[in-house]
PDB file of C-alpha atoms and ligand atoms in Angstrom:
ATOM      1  CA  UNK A   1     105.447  98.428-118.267  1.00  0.00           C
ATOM      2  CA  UNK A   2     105.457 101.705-116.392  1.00  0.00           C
ATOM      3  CA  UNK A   3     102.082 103.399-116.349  1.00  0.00           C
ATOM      4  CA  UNK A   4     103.225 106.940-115.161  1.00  0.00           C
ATOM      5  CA  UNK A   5     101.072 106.762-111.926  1.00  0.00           C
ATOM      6  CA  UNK A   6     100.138 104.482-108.841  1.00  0.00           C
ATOM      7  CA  UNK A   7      97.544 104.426-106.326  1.00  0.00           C
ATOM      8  CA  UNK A   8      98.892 105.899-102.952  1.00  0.00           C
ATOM      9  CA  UNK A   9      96.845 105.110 -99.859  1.00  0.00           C
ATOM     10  CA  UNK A  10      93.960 107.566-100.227  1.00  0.00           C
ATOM     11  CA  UNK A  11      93.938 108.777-103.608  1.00  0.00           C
ATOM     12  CA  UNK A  12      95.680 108.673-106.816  1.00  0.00           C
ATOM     13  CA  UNK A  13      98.645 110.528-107.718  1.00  0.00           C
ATOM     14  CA  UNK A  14     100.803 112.066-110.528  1.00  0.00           C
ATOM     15  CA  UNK A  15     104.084 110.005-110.104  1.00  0.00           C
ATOM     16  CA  UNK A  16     107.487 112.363-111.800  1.00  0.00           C
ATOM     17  CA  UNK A  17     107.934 111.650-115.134  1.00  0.00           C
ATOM     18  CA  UNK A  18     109.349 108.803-117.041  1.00  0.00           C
ATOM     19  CA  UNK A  19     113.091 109.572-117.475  1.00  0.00           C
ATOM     20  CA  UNK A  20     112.065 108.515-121.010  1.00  0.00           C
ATOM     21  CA  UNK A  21     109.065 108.447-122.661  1.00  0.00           C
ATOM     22  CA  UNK A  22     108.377 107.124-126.390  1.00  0.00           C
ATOM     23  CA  UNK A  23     105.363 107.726-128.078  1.00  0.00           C
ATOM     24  CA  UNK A  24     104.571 106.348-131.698  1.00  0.00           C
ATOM     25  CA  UNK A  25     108.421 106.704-132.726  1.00  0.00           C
ATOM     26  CA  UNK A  26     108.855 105.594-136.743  1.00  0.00           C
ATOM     27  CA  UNK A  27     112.027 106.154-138.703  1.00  0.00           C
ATOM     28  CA  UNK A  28     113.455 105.448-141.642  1.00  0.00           C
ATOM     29  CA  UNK A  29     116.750 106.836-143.417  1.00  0.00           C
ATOM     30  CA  UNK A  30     117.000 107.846-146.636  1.00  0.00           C
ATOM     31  CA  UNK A  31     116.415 104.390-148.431  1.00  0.00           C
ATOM     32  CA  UNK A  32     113.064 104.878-147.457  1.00  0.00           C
ATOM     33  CA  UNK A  33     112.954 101.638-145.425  1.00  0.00           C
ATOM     34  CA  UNK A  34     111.482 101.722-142.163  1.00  0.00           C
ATOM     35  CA  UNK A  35     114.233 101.116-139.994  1.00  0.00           C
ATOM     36  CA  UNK A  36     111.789 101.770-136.382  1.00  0.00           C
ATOM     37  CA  UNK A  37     107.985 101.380-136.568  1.00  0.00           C
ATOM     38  CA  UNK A  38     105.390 102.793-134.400  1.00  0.00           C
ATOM     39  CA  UNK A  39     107.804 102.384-130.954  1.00  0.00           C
ATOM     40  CA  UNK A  40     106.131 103.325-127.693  1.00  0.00           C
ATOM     41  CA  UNK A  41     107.597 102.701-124.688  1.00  0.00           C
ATOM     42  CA  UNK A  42     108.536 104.671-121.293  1.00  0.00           C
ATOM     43  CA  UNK A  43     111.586 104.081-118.770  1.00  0.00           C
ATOM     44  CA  UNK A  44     110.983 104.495-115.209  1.00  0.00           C
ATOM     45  CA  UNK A  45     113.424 106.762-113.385  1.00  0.00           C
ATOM     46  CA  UNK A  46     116.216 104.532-112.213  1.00  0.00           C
ATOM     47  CA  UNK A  47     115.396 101.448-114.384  1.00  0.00           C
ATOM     48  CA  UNK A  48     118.114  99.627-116.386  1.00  0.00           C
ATOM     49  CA  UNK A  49     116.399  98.559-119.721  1.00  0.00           C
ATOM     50  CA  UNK A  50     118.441  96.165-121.815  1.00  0.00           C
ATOM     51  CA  UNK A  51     117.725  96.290-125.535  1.00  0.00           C
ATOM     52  CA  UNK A  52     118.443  93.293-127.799  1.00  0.00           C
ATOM     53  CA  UNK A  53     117.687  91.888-130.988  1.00  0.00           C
ATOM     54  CA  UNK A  54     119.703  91.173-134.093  1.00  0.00           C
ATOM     55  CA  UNK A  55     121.992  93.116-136.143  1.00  0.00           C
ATOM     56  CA  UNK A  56     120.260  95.629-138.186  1.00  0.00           C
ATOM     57  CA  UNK A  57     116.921  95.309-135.750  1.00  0.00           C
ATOM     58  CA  UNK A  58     117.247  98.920-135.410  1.00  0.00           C
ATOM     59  CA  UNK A  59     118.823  99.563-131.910  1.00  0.00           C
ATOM     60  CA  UNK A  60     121.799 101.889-132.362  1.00  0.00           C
ATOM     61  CA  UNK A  61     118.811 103.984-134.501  1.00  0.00           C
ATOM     62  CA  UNK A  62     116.623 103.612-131.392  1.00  0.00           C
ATOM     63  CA  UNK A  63     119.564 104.775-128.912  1.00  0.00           C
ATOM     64  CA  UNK A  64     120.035 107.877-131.264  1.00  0.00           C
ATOM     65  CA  UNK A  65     116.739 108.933-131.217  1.00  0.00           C
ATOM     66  CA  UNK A  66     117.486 109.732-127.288  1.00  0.00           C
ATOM     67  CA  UNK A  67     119.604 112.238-127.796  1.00  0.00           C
ATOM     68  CA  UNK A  68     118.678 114.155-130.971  1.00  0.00           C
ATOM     69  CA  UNK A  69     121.911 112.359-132.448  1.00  0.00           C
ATOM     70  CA  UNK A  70     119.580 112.495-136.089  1.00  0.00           C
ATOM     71  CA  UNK A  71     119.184 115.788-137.047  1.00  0.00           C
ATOM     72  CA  UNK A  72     117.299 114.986-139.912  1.00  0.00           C
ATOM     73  CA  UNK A  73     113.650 113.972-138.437  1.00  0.00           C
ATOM     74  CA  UNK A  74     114.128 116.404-135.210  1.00  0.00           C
ATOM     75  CA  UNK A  75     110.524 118.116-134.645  1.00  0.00           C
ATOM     76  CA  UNK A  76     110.419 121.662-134.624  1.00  0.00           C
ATOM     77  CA  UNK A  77     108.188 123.522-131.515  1.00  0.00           C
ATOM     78  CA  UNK A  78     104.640 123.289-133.020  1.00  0.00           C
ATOM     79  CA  UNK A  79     105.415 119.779-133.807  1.00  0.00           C
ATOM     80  CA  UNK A  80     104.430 116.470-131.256  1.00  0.00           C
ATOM     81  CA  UNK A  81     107.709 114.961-129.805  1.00  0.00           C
ATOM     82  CA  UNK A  82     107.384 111.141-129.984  1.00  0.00           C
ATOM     83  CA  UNK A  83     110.519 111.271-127.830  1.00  0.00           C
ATOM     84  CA  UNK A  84     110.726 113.092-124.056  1.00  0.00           C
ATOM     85  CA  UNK A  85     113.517 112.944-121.990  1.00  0.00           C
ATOM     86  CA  UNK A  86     113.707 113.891-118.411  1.00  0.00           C
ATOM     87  CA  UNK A  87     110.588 115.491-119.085  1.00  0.00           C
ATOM     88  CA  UNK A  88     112.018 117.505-122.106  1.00  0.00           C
ATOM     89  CA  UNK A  89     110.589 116.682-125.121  1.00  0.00           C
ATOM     90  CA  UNK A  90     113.476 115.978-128.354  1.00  0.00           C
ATOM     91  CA  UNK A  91     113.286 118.735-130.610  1.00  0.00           C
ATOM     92  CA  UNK A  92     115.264 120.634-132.652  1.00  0.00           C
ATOM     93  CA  UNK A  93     115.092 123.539-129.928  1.00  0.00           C
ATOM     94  CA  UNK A  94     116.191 121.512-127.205  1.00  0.00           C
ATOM     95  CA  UNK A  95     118.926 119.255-128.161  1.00  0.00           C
ATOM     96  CA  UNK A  96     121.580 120.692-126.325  1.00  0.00           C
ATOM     97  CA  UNK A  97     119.029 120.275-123.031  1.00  0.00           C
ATOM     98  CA  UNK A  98     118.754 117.321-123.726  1.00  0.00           C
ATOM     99  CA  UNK A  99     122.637 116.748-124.670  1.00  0.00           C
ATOM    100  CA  UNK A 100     122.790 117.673-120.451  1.00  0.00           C
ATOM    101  CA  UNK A 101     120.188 115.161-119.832  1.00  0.00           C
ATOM    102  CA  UNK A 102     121.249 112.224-121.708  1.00  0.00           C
ATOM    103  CA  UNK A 103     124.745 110.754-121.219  1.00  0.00           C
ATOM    104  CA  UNK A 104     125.297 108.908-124.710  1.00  0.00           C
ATOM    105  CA  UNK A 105     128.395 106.321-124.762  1.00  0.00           C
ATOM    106  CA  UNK A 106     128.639 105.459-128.405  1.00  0.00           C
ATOM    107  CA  UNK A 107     129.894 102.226-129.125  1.00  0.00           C
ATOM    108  CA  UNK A 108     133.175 102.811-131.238  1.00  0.00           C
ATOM    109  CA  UNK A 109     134.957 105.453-128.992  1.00  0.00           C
ATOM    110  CA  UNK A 110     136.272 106.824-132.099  1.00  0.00           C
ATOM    111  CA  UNK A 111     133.049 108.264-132.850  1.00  0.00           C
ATOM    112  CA  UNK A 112     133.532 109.713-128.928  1.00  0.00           C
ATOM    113  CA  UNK A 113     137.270 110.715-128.359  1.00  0.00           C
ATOM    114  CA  UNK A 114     138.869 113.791-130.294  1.00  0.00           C
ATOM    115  CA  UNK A 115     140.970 115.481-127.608  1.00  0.00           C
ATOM    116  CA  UNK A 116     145.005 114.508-127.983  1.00  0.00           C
ATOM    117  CA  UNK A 117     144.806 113.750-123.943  1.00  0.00           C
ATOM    118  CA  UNK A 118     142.326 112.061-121.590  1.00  0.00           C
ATOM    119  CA  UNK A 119     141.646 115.286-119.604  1.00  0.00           C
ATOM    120  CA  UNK A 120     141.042 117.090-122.581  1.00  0.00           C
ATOM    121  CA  UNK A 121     138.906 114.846-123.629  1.00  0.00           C
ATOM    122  CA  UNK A 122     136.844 113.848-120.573  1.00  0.00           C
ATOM    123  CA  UNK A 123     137.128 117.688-119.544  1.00  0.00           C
ATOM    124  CA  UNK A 124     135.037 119.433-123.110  1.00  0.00           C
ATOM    125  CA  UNK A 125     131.133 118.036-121.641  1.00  0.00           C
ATOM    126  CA  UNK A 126     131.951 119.738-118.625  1.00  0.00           C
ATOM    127  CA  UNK A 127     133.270 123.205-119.966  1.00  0.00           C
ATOM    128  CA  UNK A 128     130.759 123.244-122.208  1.00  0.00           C
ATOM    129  CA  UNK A 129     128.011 123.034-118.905  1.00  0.00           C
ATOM    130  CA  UNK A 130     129.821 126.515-118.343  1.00  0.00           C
ATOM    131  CA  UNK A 131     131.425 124.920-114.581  1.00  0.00           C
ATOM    132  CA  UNK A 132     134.448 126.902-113.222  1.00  0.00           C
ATOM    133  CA  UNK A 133     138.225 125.203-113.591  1.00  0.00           C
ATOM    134  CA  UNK A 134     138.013 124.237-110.111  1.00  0.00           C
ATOM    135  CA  UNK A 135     134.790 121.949-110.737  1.00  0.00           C
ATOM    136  CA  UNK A 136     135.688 120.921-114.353  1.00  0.00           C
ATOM    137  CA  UNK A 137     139.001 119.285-112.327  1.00  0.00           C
ATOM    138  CA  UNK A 138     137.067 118.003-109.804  1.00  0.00           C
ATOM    139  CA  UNK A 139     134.801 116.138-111.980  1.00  0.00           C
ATOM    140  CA  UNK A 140     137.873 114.983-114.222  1.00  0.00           C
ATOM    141  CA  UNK A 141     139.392 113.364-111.256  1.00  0.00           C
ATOM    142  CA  UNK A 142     135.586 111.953-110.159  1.00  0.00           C
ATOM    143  CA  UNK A 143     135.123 110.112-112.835  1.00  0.00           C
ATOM    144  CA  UNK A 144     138.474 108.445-113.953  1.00  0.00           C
ATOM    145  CA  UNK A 145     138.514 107.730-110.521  1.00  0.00           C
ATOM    146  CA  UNK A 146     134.983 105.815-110.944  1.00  0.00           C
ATOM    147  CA  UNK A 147     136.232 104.151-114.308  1.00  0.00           C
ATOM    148  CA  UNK A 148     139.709 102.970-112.562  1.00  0.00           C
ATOM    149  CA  UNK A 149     141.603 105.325-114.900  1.00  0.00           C
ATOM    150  CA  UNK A 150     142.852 107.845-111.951  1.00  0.00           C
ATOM    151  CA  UNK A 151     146.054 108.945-113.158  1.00  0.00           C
ATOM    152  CA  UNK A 152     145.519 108.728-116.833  1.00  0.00           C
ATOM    153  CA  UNK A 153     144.882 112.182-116.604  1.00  0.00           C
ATOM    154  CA  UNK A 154     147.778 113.448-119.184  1.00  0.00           C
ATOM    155  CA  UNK A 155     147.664 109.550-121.518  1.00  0.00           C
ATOM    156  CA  UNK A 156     147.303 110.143-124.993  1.00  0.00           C
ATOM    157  CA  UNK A 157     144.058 109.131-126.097  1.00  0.00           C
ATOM    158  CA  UNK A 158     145.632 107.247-129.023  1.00  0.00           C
ATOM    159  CA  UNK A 159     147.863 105.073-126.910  1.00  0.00           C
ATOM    160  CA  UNK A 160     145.177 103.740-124.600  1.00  0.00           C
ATOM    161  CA  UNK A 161     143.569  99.754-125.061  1.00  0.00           C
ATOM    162  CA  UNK A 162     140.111  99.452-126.056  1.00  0.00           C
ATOM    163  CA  UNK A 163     138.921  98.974-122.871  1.00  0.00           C
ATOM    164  CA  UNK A 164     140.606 102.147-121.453  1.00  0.00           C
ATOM    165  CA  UNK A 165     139.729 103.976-124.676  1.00  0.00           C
ATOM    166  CA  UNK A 166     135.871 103.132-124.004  1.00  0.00           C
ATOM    167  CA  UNK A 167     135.868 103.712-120.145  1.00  0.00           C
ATOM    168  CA  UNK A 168     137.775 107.264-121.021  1.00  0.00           C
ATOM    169  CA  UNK A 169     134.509 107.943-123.206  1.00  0.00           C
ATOM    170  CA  UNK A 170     132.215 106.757-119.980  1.00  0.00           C
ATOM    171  CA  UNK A 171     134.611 109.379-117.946  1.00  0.00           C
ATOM    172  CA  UNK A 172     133.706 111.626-119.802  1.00  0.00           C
ATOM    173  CA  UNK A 173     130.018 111.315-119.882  1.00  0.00           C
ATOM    174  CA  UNK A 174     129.683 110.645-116.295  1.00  0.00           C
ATOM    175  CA  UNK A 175     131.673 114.186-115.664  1.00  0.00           C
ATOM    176  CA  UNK A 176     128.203 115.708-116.972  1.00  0.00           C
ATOM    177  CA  UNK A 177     126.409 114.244-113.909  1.00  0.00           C
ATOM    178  CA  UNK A 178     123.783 113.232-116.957  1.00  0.00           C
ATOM    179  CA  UNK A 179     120.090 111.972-115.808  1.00  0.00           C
ATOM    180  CA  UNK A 180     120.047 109.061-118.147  1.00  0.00           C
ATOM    181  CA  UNK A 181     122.843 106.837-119.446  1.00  0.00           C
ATOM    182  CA  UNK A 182     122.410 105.692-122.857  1.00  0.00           C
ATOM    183  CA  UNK A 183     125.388 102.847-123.730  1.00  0.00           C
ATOM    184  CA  UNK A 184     125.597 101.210-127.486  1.00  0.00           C
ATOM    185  CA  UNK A 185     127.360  97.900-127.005  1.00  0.00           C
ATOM    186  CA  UNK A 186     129.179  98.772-123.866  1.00  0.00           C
ATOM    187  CA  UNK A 187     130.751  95.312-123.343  1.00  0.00           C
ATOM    188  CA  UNK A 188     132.054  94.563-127.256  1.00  0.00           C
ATOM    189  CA  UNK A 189     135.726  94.563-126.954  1.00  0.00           C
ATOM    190  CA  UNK A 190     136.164  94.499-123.736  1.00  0.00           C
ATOM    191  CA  UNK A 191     137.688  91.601-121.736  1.00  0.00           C
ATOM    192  CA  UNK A 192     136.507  89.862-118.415  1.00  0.00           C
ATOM    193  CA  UNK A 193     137.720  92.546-115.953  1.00  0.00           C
ATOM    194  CA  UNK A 194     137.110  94.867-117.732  1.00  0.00           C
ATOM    195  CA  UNK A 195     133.360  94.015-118.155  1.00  0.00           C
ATOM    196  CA  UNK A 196     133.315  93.509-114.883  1.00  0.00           C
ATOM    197  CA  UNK A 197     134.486  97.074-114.026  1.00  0.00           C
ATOM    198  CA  UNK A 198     131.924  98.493-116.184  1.00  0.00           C
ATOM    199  CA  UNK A 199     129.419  96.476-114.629  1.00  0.00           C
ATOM    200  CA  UNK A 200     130.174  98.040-111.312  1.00  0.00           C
ATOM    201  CA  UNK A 201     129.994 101.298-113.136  1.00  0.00           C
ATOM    202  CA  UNK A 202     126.370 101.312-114.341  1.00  0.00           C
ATOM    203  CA  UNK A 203     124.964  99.141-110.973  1.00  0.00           C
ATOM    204  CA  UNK A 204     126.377 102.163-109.094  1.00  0.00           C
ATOM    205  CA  UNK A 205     124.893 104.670-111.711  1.00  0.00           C
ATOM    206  CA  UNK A 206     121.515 105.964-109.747  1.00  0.00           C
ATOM    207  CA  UNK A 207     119.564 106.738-112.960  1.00  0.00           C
ATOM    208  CA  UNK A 208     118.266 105.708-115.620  1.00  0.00           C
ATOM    209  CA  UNK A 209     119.725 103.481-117.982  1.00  0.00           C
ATOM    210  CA  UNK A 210     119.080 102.235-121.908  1.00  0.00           C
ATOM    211  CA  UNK A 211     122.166  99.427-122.450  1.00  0.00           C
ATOM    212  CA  UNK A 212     121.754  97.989-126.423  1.00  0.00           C
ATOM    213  CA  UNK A 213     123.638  94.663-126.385  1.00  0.00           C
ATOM    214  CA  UNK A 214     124.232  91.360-127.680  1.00  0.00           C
ATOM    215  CA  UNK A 215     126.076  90.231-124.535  1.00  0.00           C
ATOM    216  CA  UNK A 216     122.825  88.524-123.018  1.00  0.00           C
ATOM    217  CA  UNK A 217     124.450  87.167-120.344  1.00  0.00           C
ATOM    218  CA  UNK A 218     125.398  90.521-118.473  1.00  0.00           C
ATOM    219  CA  UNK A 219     121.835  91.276-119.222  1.00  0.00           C
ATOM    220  CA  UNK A 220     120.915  88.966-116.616  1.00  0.00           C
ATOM    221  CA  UNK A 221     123.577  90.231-114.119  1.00  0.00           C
ATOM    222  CA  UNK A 222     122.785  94.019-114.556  1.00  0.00           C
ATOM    223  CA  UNK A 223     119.205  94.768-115.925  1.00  0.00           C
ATOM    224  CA  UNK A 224     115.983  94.961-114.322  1.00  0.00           C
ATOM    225  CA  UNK A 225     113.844  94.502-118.204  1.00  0.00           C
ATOM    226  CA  UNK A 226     115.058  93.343-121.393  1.00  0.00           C
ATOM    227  CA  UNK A 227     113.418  94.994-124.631  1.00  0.00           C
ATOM    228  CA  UNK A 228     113.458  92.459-127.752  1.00  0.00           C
ATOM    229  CA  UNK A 229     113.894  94.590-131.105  1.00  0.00           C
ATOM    230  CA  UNK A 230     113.626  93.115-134.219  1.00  0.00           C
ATOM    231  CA  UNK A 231     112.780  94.219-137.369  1.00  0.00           C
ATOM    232  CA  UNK A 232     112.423  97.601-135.604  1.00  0.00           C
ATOM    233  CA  UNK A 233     109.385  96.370-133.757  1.00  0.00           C
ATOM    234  CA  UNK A 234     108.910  95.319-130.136  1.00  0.00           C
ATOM    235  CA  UNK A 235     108.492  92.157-129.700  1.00  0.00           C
ATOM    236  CA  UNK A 236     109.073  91.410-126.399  1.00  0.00           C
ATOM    237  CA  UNK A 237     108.915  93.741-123.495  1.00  0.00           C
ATOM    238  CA  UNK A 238     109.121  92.525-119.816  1.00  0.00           C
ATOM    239  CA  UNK A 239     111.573  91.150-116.878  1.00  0.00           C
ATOM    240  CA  UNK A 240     114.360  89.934-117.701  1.00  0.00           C
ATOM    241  CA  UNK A 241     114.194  86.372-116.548  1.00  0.00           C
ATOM    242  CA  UNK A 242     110.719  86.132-117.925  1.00  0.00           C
ATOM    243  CA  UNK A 243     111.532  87.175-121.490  1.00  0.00           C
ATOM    244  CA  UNK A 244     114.794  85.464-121.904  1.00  0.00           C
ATOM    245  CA  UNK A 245     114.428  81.866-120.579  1.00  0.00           C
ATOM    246  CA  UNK A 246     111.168  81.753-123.229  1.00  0.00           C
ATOM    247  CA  UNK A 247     113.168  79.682-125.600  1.00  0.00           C
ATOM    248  CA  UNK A 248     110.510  79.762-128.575  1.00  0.00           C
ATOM    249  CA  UNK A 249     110.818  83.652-128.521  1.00  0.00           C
ATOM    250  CA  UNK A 250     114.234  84.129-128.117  1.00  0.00           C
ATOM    251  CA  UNK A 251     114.992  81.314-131.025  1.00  0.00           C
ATOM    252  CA  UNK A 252     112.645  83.392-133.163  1.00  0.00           C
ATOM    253  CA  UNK A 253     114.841  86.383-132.935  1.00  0.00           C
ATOM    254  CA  UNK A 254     117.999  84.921-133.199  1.00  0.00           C
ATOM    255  CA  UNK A 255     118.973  84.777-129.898  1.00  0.00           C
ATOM    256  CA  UNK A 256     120.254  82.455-127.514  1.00  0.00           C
ATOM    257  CA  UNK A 257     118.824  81.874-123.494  1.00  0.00           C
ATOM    258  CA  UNK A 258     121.655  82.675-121.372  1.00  0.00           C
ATOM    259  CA  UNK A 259     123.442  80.182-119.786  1.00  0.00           C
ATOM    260  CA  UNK A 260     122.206  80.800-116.410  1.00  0.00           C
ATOM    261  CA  UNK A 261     118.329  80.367-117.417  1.00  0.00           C
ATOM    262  CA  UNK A 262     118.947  77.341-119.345  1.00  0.00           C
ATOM    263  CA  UNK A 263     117.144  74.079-117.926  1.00  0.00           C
ATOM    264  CA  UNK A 264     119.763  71.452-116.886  1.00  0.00           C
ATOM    265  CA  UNK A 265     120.273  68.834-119.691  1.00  0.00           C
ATOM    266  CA  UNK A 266     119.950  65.413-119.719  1.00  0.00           C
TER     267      UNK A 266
HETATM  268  P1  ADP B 301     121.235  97.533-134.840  1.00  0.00           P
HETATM  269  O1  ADP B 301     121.827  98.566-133.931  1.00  0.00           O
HETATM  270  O2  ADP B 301     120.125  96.768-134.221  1.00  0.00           O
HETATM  271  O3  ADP B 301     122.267  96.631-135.454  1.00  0.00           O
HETATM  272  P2  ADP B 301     120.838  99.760-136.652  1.00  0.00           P
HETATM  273  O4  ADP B 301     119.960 100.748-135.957  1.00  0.00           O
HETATM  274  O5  ADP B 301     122.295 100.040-136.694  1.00  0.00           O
HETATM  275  O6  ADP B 301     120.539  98.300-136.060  1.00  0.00           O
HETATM  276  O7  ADP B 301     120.351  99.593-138.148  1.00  0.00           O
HETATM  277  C1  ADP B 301     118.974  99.350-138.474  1.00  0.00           C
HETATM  278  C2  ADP B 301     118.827  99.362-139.988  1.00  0.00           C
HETATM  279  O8  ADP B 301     119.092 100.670-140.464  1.00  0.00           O
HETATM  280  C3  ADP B 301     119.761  98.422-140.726  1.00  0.00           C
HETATM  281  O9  ADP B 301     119.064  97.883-141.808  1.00  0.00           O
HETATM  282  C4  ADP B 301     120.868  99.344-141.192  1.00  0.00           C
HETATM  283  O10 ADP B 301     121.450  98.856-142.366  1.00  0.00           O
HETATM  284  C5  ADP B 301     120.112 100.642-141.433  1.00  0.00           C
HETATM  285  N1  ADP B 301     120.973 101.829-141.231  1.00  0.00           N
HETATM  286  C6  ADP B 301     121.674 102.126-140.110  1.00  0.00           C
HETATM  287  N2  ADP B 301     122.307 103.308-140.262  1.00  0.00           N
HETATM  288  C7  ADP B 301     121.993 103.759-141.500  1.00  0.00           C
HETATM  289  C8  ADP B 301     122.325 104.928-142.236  1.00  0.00           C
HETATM  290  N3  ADP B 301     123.106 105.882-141.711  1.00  0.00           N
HETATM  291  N4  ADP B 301     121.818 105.043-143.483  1.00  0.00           N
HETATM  292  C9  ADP B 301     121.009 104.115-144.014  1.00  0.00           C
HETATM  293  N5  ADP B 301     120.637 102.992-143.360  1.00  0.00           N
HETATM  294  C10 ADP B 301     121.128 102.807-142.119  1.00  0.00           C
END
């Protein structure tokens, strides 16, 4: 894990911050069941961390937790964040700082896309960062350029495929220019070229990255170290490789060793 600091060649010093830092995170909604407990973890600047685990382990809670996207528990100023975010700290004061910080791709994009047309759509994060008309264009062509949807610019959002629907909701986040990318089942839904598309997209994405997903197998291809959540506890935090070719751990959360790390057979 990232300890915040390394030893240089004559002394020792203060490395940035984590683009994310957790500290002691526990949640639980209204049941009263504790849906995260006690999470600590930090994200080095330009790290892709995979997070997997069963349904219901408590990732899409986790993910939300990034970006103030529950209200309910925010801290106010004299309280500790457990959560800090490009060095801003998740409170109820800051969300819309760190709204600019933290591009959030959700995985329905009906929970993302309300504008009748794509450049409405991908066009509202960047008005609301106050940019001229000139720059809001600029950044709408940018970034359906990135997501291979140049053109789409006047589609109705409601007569677009999954796929398209999903990479007009990465359009749109990427148009922020946000620090950290935050994606809730990216791949669901989407078919080979597609995933392979939005692979591209997040190798090429310089920051940091938090990618929840079942699809262990682009885990392997894209991330650098794979979270296992279950039972919203970590129980496995390390490289990729390492974590998910150890076959009694991943059996014991219900997952599978990708095909790639499996021992030949017979
Ligand atoms: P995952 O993303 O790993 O599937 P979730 O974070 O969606 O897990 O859910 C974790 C747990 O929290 C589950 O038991 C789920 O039923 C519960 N949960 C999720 N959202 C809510 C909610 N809005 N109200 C009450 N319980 C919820």
């Amino acid at each position: 894990m990232q300890s915040g600091t390394r030893r240089t060649m004559s002394e020792e010093l203060p490395l940035e911050p984590p683009a994310i830092q957790i500290q002691g995170l526990s949640y639980s909604y209204g049941s009263g069941q504790t849906v995260l407990a006690d999470i600590t973890l930090s994200v080095a600047r330009g790290e892709r961390l995979a997070l997997v685990g069963p349904s219901g382990a408590g990732k899409s809670t986790l993910l939300m937790h990034l970006n103030g996207l529950l209200p309910d528990r925010l801290p106010r100023d004299s309280e500790r964040a457990s959560v800090v975010v490009g060095g801003v700290p998740v409170r109820k004061s800051t969300v819309s700082e760190v709204r600019r910080v933290v591009g959030f791709v959700f995985q329905d994009p009906d929970d993302q896309l309300f504008c009748p047309t794509v450049r409405e759509d991908v066009a509202f994060g960047p008005l609301n960062l106050g940019l001229s008309r000139d720059d809001v264009l600029r950044r709408i062509s940018r970034s359906l350029d990135q997501v291979g949807l140049a053109g789409f610019e006047n589609r109705s959002t409601l007569q677009l495929s999954t796929g398209e629907r999903k990479r007009v909701c990465l359009a749109g986040v990427l148009a922020c220019h946000p620090e950290v990318l935050v994606l809730d089942e990216p791949f669901a839904n989407l078919d080979p070229r597609a995933r392979r598309g939005l692979g591209r997209i997040l190798r090429e994405f310089p920051g940091a990255q938090v990618i929840a997903t079942h699809d262990i197998e682009f885990v392997v291809e894209l991330c650098d170290r794979v979270i296992i959540l279950d039972g919203g506890q970590i129980r496995a935090d390390g490289p990729v490789r390492e974590v998910l070719s150890d076959e009694l751990l991943i059996a014991q959360h219900g997952l599978e060793v990708p095909w790639c790390l499996r021992r030949a057979e017979g």
